[in-house]
Each structure stands twice: as structure tokens, then as C-alpha cells.
Coordinates of C-alpha atoms in Angstrom, one line a residue:
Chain A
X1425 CA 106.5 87.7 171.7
X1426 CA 108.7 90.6 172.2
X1427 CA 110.3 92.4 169.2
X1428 CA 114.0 91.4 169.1
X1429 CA 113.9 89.3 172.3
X1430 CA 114.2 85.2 171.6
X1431 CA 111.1 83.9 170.0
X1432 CA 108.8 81.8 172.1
X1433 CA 108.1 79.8 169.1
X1434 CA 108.0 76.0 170.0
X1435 CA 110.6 74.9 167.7
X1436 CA 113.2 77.6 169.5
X1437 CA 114.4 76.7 172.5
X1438 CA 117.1 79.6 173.1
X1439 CA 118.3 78.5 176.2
X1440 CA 122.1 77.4 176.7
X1441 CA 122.2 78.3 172.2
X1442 CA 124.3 81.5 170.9
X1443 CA 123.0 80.7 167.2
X1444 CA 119.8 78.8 166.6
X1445 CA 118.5 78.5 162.9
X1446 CA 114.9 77.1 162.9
X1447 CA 113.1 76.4 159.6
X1448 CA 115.4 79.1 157.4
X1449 CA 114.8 79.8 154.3
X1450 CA 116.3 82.5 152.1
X1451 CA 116.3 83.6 147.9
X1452 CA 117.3 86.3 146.3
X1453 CA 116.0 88.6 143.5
X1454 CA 115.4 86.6 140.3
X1455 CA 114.5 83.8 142.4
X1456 CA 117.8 82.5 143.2
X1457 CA 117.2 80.3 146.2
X1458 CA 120.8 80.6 148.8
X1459 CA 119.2 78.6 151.8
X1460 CA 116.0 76.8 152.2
X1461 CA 114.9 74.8 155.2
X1462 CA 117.6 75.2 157.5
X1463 CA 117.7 74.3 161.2
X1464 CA 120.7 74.1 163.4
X1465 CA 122.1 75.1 166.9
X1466 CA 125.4 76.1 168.2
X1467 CA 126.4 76.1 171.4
X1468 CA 127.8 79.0 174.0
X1469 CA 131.8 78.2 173.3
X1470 CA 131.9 76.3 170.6
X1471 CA 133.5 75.9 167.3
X1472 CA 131.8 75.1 164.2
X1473 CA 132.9 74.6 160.8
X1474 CA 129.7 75.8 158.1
X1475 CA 131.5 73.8 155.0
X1476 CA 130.2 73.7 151.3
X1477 CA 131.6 74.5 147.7
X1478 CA 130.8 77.9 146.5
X1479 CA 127.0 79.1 146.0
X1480 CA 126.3 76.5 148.9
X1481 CA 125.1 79.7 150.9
X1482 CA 127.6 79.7 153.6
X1483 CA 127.8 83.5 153.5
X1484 CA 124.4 84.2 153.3
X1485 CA 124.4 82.3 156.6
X1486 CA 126.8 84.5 158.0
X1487 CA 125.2 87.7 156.3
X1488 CA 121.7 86.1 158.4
X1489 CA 123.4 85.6 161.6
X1490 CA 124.4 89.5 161.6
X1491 CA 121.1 90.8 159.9
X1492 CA 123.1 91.9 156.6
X1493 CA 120.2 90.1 155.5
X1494 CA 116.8 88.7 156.7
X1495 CA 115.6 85.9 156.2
X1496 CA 112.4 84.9 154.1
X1497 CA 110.8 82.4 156.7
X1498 CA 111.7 80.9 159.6
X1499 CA 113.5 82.2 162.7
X1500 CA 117.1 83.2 163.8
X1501 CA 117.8 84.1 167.4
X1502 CA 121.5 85.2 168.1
X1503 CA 122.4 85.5 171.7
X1504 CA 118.6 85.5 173.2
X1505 CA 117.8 88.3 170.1
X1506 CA 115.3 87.2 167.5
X1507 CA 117.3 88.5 164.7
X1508 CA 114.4 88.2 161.9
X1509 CA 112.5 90.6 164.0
X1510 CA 115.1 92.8 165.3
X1511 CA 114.4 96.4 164.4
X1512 CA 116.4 98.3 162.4
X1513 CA 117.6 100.5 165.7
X1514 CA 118.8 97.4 167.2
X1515 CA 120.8 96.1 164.6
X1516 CA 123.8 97.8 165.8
X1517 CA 123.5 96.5 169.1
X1518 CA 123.0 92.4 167.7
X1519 CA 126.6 93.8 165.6
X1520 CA 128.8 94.5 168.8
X1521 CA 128.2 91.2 169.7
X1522 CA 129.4 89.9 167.0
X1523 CA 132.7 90.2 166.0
X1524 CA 133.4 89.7 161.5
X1525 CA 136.5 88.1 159.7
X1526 CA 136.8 88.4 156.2
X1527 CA 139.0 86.5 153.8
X1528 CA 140.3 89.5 151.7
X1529 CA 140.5 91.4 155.5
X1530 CA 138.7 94.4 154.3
X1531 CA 141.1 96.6 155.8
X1532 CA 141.1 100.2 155.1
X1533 CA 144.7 100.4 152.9
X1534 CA 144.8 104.5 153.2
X1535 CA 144.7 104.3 157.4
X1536 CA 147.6 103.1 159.7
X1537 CA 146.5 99.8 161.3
X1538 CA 145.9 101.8 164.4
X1539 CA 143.5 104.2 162.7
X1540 CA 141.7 101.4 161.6
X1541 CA 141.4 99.4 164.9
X1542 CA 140.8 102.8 166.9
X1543 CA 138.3 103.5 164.1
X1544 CA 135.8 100.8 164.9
X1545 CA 136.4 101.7 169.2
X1546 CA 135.6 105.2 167.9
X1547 CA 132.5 103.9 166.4
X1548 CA 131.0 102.3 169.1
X1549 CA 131.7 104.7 171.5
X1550 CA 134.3 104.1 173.6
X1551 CA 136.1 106.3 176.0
X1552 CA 139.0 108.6 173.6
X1553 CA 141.5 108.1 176.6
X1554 CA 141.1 104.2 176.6
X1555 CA 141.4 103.6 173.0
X1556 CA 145.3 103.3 172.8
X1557 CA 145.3 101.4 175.7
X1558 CA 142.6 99.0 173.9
X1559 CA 144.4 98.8 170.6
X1560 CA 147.5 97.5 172.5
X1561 CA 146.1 95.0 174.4
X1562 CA 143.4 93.4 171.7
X1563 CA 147.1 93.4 169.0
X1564 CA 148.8 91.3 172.2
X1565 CA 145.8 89.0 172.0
X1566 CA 146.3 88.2 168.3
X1567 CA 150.1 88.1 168.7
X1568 CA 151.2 91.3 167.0
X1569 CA 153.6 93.8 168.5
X1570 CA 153.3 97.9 168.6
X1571 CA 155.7 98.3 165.5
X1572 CA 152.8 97.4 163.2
X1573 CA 150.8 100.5 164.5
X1574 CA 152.0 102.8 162.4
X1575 CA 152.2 100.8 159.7
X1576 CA 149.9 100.5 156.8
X1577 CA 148.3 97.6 155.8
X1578 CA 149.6 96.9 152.6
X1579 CA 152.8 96.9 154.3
X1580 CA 152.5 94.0 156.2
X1581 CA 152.3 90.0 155.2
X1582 CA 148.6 88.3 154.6
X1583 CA 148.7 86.2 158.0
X1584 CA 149.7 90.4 159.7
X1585 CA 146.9 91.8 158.1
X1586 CA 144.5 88.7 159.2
X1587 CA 146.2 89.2 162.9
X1588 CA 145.0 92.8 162.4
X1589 CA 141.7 92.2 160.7
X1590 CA 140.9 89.8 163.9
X1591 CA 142.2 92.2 166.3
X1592 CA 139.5 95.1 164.7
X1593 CA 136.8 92.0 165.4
X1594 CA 137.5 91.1 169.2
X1595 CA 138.3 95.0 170.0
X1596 CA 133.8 94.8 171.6
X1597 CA 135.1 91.6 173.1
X1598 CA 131.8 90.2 171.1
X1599 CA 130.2 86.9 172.0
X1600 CA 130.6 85.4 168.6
X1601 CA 133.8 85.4 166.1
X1602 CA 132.1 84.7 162.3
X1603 CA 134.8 84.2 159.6
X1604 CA 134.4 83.8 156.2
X1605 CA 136.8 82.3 154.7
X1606 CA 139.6 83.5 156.7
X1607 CA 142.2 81.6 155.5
X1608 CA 141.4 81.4 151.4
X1609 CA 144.1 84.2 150.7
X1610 CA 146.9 82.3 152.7
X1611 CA 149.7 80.0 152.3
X1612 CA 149.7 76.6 154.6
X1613 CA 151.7 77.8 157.4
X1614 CA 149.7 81.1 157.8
X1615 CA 146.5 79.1 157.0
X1616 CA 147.7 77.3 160.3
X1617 CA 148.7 80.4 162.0
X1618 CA 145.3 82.4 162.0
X1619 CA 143.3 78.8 162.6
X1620 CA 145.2 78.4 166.0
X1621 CA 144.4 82.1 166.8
X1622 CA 141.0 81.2 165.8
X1623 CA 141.0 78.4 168.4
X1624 CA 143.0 80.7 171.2
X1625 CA 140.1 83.2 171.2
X1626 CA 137.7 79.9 171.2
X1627 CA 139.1 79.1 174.5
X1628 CA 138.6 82.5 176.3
X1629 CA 135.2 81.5 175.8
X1630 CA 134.2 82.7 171.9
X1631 CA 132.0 81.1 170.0
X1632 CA 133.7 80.5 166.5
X1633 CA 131.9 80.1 163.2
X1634 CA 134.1 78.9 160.5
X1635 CA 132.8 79.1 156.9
X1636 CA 134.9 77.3 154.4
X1637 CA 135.1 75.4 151.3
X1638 CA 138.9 74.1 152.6
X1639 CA 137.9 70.6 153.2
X1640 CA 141.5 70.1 154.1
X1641 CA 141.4 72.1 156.5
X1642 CA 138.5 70.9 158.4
X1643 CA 139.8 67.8 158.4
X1644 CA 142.9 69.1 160.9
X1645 CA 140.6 70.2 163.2
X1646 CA 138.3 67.9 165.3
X1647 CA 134.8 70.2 165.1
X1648 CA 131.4 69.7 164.1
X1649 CA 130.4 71.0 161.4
X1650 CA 127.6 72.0 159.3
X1651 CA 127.8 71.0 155.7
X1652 CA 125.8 73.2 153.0
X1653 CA 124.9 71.9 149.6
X1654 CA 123.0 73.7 147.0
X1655 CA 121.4 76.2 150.6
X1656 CA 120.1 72.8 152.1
X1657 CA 122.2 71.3 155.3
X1658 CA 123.7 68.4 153.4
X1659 CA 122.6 65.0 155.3
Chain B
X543 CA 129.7 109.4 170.3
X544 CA 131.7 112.6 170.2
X545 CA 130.5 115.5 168.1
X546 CA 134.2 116.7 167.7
X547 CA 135.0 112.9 166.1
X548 CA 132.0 113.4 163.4
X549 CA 133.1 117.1 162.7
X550 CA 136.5 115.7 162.4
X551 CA 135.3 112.7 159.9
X552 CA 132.9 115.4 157.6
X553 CA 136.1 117.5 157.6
X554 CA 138.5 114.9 156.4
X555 CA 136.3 112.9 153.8
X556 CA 135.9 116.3 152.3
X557 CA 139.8 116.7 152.4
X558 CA 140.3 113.2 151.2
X559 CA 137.7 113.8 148.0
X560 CA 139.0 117.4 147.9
X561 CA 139.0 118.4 144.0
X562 CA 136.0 117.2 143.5
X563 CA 134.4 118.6 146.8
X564 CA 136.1 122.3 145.3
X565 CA 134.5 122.0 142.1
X566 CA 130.8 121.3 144.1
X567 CA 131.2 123.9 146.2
X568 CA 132.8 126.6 143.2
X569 CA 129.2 125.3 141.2
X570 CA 127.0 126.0 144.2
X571 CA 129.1 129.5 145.0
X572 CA 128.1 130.4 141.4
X573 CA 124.4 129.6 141.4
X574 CA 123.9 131.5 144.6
X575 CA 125.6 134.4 143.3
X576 CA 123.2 134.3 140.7
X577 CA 120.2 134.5 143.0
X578 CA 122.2 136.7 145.3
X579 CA 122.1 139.4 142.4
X580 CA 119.1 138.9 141.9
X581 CA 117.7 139.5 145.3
X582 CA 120.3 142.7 145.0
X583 CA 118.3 144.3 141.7
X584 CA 114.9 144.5 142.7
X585 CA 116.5 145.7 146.2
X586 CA 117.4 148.9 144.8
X587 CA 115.4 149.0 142.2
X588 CA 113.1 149.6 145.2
X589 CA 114.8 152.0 146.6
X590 CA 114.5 154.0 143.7
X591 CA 111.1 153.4 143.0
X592 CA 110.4 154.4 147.1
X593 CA 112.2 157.7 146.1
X594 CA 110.5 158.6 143.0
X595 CA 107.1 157.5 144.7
X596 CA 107.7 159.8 147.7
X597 CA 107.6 162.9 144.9
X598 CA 104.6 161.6 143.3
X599 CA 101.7 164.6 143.1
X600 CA 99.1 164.7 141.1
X601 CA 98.0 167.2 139.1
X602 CA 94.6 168.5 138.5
X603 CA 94.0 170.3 135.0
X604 CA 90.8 172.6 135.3
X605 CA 88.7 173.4 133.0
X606 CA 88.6 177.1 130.8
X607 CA 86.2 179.6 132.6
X608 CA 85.8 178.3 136.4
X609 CA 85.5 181.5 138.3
X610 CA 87.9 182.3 141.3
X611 CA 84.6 181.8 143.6
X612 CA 84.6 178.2 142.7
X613 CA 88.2 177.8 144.2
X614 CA 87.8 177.3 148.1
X615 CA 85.0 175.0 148.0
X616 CA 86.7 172.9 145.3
X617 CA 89.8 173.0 147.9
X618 CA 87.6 172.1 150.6
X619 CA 86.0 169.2 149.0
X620 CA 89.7 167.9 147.1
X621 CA 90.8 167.7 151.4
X622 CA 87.9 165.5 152.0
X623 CA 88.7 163.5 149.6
X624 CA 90.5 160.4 151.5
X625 CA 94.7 159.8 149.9
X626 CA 94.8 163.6 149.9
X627 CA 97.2 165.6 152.7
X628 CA 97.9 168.7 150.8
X629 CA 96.0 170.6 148.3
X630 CA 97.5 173.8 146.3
X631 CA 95.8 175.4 144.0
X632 CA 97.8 177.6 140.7
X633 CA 96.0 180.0 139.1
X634 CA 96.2 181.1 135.6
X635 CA 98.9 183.9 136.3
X636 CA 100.8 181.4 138.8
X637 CA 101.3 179.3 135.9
X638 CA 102.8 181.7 133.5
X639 CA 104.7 183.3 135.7
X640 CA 106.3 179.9 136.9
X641 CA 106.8 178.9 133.6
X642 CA 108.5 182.3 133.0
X643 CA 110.7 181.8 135.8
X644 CA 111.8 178.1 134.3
X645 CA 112.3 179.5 130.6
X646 CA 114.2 182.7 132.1
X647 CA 116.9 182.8 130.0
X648 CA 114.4 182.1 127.0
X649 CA 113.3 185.7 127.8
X650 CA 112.6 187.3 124.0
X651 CA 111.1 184.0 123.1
X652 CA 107.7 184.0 125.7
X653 CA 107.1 187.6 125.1
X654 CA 103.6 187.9 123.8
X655 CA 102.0 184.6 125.8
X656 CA 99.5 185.0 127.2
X657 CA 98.0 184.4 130.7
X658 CA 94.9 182.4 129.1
X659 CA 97.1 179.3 127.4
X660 CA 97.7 178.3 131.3
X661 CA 95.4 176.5 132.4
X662 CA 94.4 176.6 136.2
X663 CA 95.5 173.7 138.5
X664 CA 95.7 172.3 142.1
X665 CA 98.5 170.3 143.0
X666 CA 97.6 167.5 145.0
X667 CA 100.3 165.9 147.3
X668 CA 99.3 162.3 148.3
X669 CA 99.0 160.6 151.6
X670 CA 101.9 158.6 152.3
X671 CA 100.0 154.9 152.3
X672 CA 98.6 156.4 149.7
X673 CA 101.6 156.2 147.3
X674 CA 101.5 152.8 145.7
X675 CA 100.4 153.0 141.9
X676 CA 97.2 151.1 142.3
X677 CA 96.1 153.3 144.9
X678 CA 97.3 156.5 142.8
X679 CA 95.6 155.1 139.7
X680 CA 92.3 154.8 141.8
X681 CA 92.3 158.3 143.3
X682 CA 93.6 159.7 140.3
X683 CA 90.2 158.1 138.5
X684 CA 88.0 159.4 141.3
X685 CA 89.4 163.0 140.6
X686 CA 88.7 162.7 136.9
X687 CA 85.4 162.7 137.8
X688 CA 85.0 166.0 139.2
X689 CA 83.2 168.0 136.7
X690 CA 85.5 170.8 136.8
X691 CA 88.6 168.9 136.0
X692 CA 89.7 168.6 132.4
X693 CA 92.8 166.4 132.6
X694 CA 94.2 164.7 135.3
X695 CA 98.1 163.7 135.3
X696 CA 100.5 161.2 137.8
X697 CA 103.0 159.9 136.0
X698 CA 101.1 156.8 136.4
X699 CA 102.3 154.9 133.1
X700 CA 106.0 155.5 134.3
X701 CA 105.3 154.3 138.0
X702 CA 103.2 151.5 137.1
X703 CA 106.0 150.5 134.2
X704 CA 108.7 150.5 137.2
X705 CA 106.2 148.6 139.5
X706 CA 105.5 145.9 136.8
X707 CA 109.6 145.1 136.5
X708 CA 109.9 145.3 140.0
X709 CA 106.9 142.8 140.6
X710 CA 108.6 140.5 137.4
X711 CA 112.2 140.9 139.2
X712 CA 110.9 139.7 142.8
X713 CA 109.0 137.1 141.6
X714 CA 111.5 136.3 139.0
X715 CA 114.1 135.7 141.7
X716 CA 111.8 133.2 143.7
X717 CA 111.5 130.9 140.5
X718 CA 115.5 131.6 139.6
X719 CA 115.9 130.3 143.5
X720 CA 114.1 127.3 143.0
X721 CA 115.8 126.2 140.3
X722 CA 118.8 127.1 141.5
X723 CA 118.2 125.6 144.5
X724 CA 117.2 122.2 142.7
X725 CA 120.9 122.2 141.0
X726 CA 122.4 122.7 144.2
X727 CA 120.8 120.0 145.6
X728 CA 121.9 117.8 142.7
X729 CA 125.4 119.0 142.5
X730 CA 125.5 118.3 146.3
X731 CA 124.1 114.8 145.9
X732 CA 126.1 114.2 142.9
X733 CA 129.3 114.6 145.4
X734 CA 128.2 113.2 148.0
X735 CA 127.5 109.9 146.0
X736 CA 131.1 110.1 144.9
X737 CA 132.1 110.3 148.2
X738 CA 130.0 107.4 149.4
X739 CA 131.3 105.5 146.5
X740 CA 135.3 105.9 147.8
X741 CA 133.9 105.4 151.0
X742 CA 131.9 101.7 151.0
X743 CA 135.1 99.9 152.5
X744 CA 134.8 102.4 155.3
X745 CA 131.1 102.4 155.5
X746 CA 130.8 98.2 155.5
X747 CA 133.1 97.7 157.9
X748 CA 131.5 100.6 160.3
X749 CA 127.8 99.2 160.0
X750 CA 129.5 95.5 160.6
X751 CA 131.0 96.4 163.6
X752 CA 127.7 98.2 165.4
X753 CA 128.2 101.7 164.4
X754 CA 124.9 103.7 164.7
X755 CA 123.2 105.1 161.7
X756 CA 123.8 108.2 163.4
X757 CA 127.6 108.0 163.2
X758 CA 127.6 106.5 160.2
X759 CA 125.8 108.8 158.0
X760 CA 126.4 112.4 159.9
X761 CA 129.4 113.4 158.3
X762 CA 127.7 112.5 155.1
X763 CA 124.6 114.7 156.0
X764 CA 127.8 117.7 157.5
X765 CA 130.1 117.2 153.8
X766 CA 126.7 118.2 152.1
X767 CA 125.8 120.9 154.7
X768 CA 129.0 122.6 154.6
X769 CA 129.6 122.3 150.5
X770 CA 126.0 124.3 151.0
X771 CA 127.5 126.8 153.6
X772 CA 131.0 127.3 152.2
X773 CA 129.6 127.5 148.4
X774 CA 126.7 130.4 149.5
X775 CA 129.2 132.1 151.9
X776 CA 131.3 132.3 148.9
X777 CA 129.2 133.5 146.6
X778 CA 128.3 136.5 149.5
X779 CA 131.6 137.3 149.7
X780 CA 132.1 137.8 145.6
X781 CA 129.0 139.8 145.5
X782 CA 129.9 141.9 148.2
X783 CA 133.0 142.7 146.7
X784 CA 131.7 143.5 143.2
X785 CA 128.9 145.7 145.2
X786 CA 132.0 147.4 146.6
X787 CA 133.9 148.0 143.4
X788 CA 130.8 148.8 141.5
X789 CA 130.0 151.6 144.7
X790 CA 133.2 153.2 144.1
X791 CA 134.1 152.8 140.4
X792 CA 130.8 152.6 138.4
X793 CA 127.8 154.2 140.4
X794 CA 129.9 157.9 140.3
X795 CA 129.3 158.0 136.5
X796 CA 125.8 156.4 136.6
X797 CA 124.4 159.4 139.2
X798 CA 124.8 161.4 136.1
X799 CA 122.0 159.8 134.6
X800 CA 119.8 158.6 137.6
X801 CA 120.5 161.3 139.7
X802 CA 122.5 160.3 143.5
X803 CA 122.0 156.6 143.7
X804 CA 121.5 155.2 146.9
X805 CA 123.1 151.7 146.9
X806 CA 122.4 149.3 149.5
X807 CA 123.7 145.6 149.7
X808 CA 121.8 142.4 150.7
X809 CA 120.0 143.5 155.1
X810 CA 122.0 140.4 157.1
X811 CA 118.8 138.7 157.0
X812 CA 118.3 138.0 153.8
X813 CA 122.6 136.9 154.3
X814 CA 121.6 134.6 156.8
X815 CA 118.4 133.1 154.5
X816 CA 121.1 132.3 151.5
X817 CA 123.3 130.9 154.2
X818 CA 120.7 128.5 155.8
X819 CA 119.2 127.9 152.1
X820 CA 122.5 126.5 151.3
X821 CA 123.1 124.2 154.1
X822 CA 119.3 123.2 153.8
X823 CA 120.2 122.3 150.3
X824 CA 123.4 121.0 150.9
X825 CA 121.9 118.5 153.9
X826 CA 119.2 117.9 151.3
X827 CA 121.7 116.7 148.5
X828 CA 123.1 115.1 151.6
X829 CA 119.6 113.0 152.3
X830 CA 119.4 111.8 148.4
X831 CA 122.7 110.2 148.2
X832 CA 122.4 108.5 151.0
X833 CA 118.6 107.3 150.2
X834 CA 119.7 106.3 146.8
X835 CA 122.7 104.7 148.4
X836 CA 119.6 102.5 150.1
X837 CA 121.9 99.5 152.2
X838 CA 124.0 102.2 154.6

């Protein structure tokens, strides 16, 4: 088996999957065990809910899928890469296909809202001349207008800076949108508002990974989902 | 990745941190101006030394009663001798009469001396590789030896006195630049972490979003290299202009004593070591942070 290419290992079958969890398990220091025995598959284009209370180990899942941490057995292969045995080099490569949503945004508060979209092009390289052009269209996508350029972050509304925060994560046009929590620091309507922009970048062709404790909210929405308990996929 | 962008990013998280980036790199500019003044000492304490080396002769008392006849052979075998380029010999009557000449105006006083409390010499110039005390000492014990010399004198305490302070000084400055170099490294990673510290928003979103380790952590590995290069160039600069005022103001009054002082400041070589020291320090402080930092 190649390093960092999908893992010929007979429970794997990589083929039509952009996440495939096989035999997972995962503790921390002091032998604080987040996931053990987890196995699932998502599909190219789909839209999954990962639900659980709190300490269920929906963000270490996330944290997996990315390589923010690796896992302790079993394998994870993220579009055709076998993330458990991606090297370190490569990491930023798995990244770009990935984009991140966070609940408390983790914008930078200091930097316009174009600074800190053009920041991440910046980052991965992309041509200086096309960046404006690329921070205009990505804003359109998420349904903000130019005024907010200039603006800093702590100047605009929670559901504006979760528009912005998902702009920064589709600006590599990534494979898969992972959101943690995206909605826990909004009111109703905006919960609703960033859920059907959510959705909208589903249906360019996105694969969308949801993880919430909003029970609620996954009940609006007709997707499967993957319910954690205690870091075991509740039956 | 553009190397303008990264120069740019080094450039403004040192603005954005910039009182505590001033105090690093006003620490740094003081330790190297330490170690720059000491480089500067034993630099022209060298000098000095190379001077008072260059009139170095040795002198070769004879003993009372060696007949005239003995002179030319002695001469001929002192030039053998390897060390030796010039040989002069002073008789008795040389003696006196040069010491009359030096006590002129003591006329009155030296009547009555006579020609017998002289004693014979040869003044022996030395070769010019010959002119280190260890080699002086050596030849000067060799000489002793001869059977017609009754004292042999160099100035040898003196020059090897100098020599030992100049030997403590150089090597002094080596252990001085170590430690100094060691707080450098510390101050630098001290800032640094402080920096990384305001920075972790920045620095989590950049790794989640792909960025390289390469853009990530340059303009951490540049803020540390240029603290390094501003703070020695700094220190340079102070030390040249104290060189300049202490030229002009102080070393007048001091060729009094020392005779005409020849004053030189650091040779751009030993500019351009302190300079790359301090960025190799700086980049080093630079390294720590960011390998204590451990997850970026």
C-alpha cells in the first residue's frame, strides 16, 4: 500500500466514498477515550448530520477527517487519501480539499473581511491578480455584497460573519464542507439562514458534514445521520 | 508562494507586536555591543603590542675582561645564530659616552665615571618571525648560555605580561560571545513565543486551510532573523560612534601617556561575523519558539 493513497485494506472500499471510517478508534492523554470502534461511509454529494451531546466526539471526528489528529487504530481515507498514513508534507494538500466552518467563526477581528478571505488565497498560492476577483465571486456564493469588504468582522451580525466564515471555506472550491457547530452562536432565523447556504453549496456538488448537538435542527432536515454517544456510533 | 508576501507578513507581525519586538531587539543591540567592545580591546591592544614587539632587541651583557680579539668571532657566531638579523656590538667607551650624551645636561654630575662601570654589549636586533615572546624567551635562553655573556635583558616580563592579557582578552571575548549569544537566542525566542501566542487565531486558521509549513512558519523564522540583524546592526552603529567620539575627544590626551595611539575599529569582516551571528541567533531563537510551540 502506498503512503497517503486509499488503503487496499479489505474492509475499505474507497471507491464512489469521500469519507470512509473503518474500525476508528481514538483517546487522549490520561486515557480519555473520544472515539472507539467507528465505521462509517459518506458518499460523493451528500449531506450528513454527525449528532451527539457534548463529549460524544463529534469534533474529534472532524479533527480526524482533516489530520488535526490521528487516529490510534483503524483507517480513514478522505477523497482516495489514507489520512492515518498521510505524511506530514501532505497534510496541507488533504486541507485544500477540505473546506472548515466553525461555530464561534474564528475570524481574525483585527483584519477587514477581505484580508481575511484574501489571506487564506494568499496561503495557498494563488495568483495576486486573481484574488479580488475570487473574494468577490466566493461572497456572491454565500450571499454577501462588496460593502462588507472593508468591514471588520466584529462589525457585522453573527449569521454575516458565518456568510464570511463560509465564504474563507469554499474560496479552494474543496471537495468537502466540515462544520462544527455552525449554527450554536445563532438565533432561529439565522440558524435557518446559514443551514440553507449549507444545503446551496450541497447542491453544487459539496459534500456536507454537519456536527451538532441541535437535535431540533436535524429534525428540519431530511439527512442521514450519524449519531455519536459516549465516541461509539450510537445504534 | 511569494517571497515579497512572507517579507511583507515578518514585517507586519513585528509592527503589530512592536513594543515588545523594540525592547528584544534594544536587549540584543546591548549584548552585541558588549562583545563588539570586546572584539575592539584586544584589537588594539594588538596593535600596540605589534608596535612595541617591532622594537624589541635584546641585549647582551658581557662579562669584565673579554679582550677586543674576542669580538669578531663572537659577532660571527651571534649571526649564526638562527632569530638573529643584526648584530652590534658597544664597547666599553661606546657605553659611557652614550650614556654621557643622554645625561648631557647632568654634565657636573658624571664627571669622574669611569669607562670600566660600562660594561661591554652587543645589541641584537631580532628576526621579524622571530618577535613573539615565546620565541624571544627561547633565544634569549640560548644566548645566556654563551660563556662570555653575564646578563641577558628583553623586556621579556613586560612583553609576555601584555601577551598574557591579550591571550585572556581574545579568549575572554569567545566565552563573553557565547554567552551572549545564548541570551540572544533566549530573548529572541522569548519574543517570538509572544508573538506566536497573539498569533494562534492566525496560525490555526492558516494550517486548516492548507497552508504549507513553509508559509506558515517563515516569517516567524524572518521576525527572529531580523530582531538578530537590526539588534547587532545597532549595536555596530553605537560602537562606531563611541569609537568616533573617543578618536577625537579622548585618545589626544591618552597619546600623552602611550605615546601616538593608532586606533583602528572592527576590519568589515569581523562587521559582517556580528551581523550573520545575530541573524544566526535570531533564526535560532526563531527555531525554539516554534519547536516549543510543537502543533504549528
Amino acid at each position: 500500500m502506498h503512503e497517503g493513497t486509499a488503503s487496499s485494506h479489505p474492509g475499505l472500499n474507497a471507491g464512489g466514498s469521500m469519507i470512509q471510517f473503518f474500525r476508528v478508534y481514538k483517546t487522549y492523554p490520561g486515557n480519555i477515550r473520544a472515539l472507539a470502534n467507528i465505521s462509517f461511509k459518506i458518499e460523493q454529494g451528500e449531506f450528513v448530520f454527525v449528532t451527539g451531546p457534548s463529549g460524544a466526539g463529534k469534533t474529534t471526528l472532524l479533527k480526524l477527517i482533516i489530520r488535526a489528529e490521528r487516529p490510534d487504530q483503524g483507517e480513514i481515507v478522505v477523497n482516495k487519501r489514507n489520512v492515518a498514513r498521510l505524511r506530514h508534507s501532505q497534510i496541507p494538500a488533504l486541507r485544500r480539499e477540505i473546506g472548515f466552518v466553525f461555530q464561534d467563526f474564528k475570524l481574525l477581528n483585527h483584519k477587514s473581511v477581505y484580508d481575511n478571505i484574501a489571506l487564506v488565497l494568499r496561503a495557498v498560492g494563488h495568483n495576486k491578480r486573481e484574488i479580488p476577483k475570487r473574494v468577490r465571486q466566493v461572497l456572491r456564493v454565500v450571499g454577501l455584497e462588496d460593502w462588507v469588504l472593508k468591514q471588520l468582522p466584529l462589525k457585522l451580525s453573527g449569521g454575516e460573519q458565518q456568510r464570511v466564515a463560509i465564504a474563507r471555506a469554499l474560496l479552494n472550491t474543496p471537495a468537502i464542507i466540515l462544520a462544527d457547530e455552525p449554527t450554536g452562536n445563532l438565533d432561529p432565523d439565522l440558524t435557518m439562514e446559514i443551514m440553507d447556504l449549507l444545503e446551496k453549496v450541497n447542491a453544487l456538488g459539496t459534500t456536507v458534514v454537519v456536527a451538532t448537538h441541535n437535535t431540533g435542527l436535524v429534525a428540519q432536515y431530511n439527512k442521514r445521520t450519524i449519531p455519536l454517544y459516549r465516541g461509539r456510533v450510537a445504534a | 508562494m511569494g517571497a515579497l508576501f512572507i517579507l511583507r507578513r515578518g514585517f507586519g507581525i513585528m509592527k503589530e507586536n512592536g513594543p515588545a519586538h523594540l525592547l528584544s531587539i534594544g536587549t540584543i543591540a546591548v549584548a552585541f555591543f558588549l562583545f563588539a567592545s570586546f572584539l575592539l580591546l584586544p584589537l588594539n591592544f594588538a596593535s600596540v603590542l605589534e608596535a612595541w614587539e617591532k622594537k624589541v632587541q635584546i641585549i647582551l651583557y658581557l662579562k669584565d675582561g673579554i679582550g677586543e680579539e674576542r669580538i669578531p668571532p663572537l659577532t660571527k657566531e651571534l649571526r649564526m645564530i638562527a632569530g638573529i638579523s643584526e648584530v652590534r656590538y658597544i664597547s666599553q667607551r661606546a657605553a659611557k659616552e652614550s650614556f654621557e650624551r643622554d645625561l648631557a645636561g647632568y654634565g657636573g654630575v658624571l664627571k669622574g665615571l669611569k669607562e670600566g662601570i660600562f660594561p661591554a654589549s652587543f645589541e641584537i636586533t631580532v628576526q621579524e618571525r622571530f618577535r613573539t615572546p615565546e620565541r624571544i624567551r627561547t633565544l634569549a635562553a640560548r644566548l645566556d648560555t654563551i660563556k662570555e655573556v653575564e646578563e641577558v635583558q628583553y623586556g621579556g616580563v613586560w612583553l609576555e605580561r601584555l601577551s598574557l592579557i591579550l591571550y585572556t582578552l581574545r579568549w575572554g571575548v569567545w566565552v563573553l560571545g557565547g554567552v551572549l549569544v545564548a541570551i540572544i537566542v533566549s530573548v529572541t525566542a522569548n519574543t517570538v513565543r509572544l508573538t506566536l501566542y497573539n498569533k494562534r487565531g492566525e496560525i490555526e486558521i492558516l494550517k486548516l486551510v492548507g497552508a504549507t509549513d513553509a508559509f506558515v512558519k517563515l516569517p516567524f523564522y524572518l521576525e527572529g532573523g531580523l530582531q538578530g540583524l537590526v539588534g547587532a546592526g545597532g549595536s555596530i552603529l553605537l560602537l562606531l560612534i563611541l569609537f568616533h567620539l573617543f578618536s577625537c575627544k579622548v585618545a589626544p590626551y591618552l597619546s600623552f601617556y602611550f605615546g601616538q595611539l593608532r586606533l583602528s575599529f572592527l576590519p568589515p569582516h569581523m562587521i559582517a561575523w556580528i551581523l550573520g551571528i545575530g541573524v544566526a541567533a535570531g533564526l535560532l531563537g526563531g527555531l525554539f519558539s516554534l519547536r516549543k510551540a510543537g502543533g504549528i
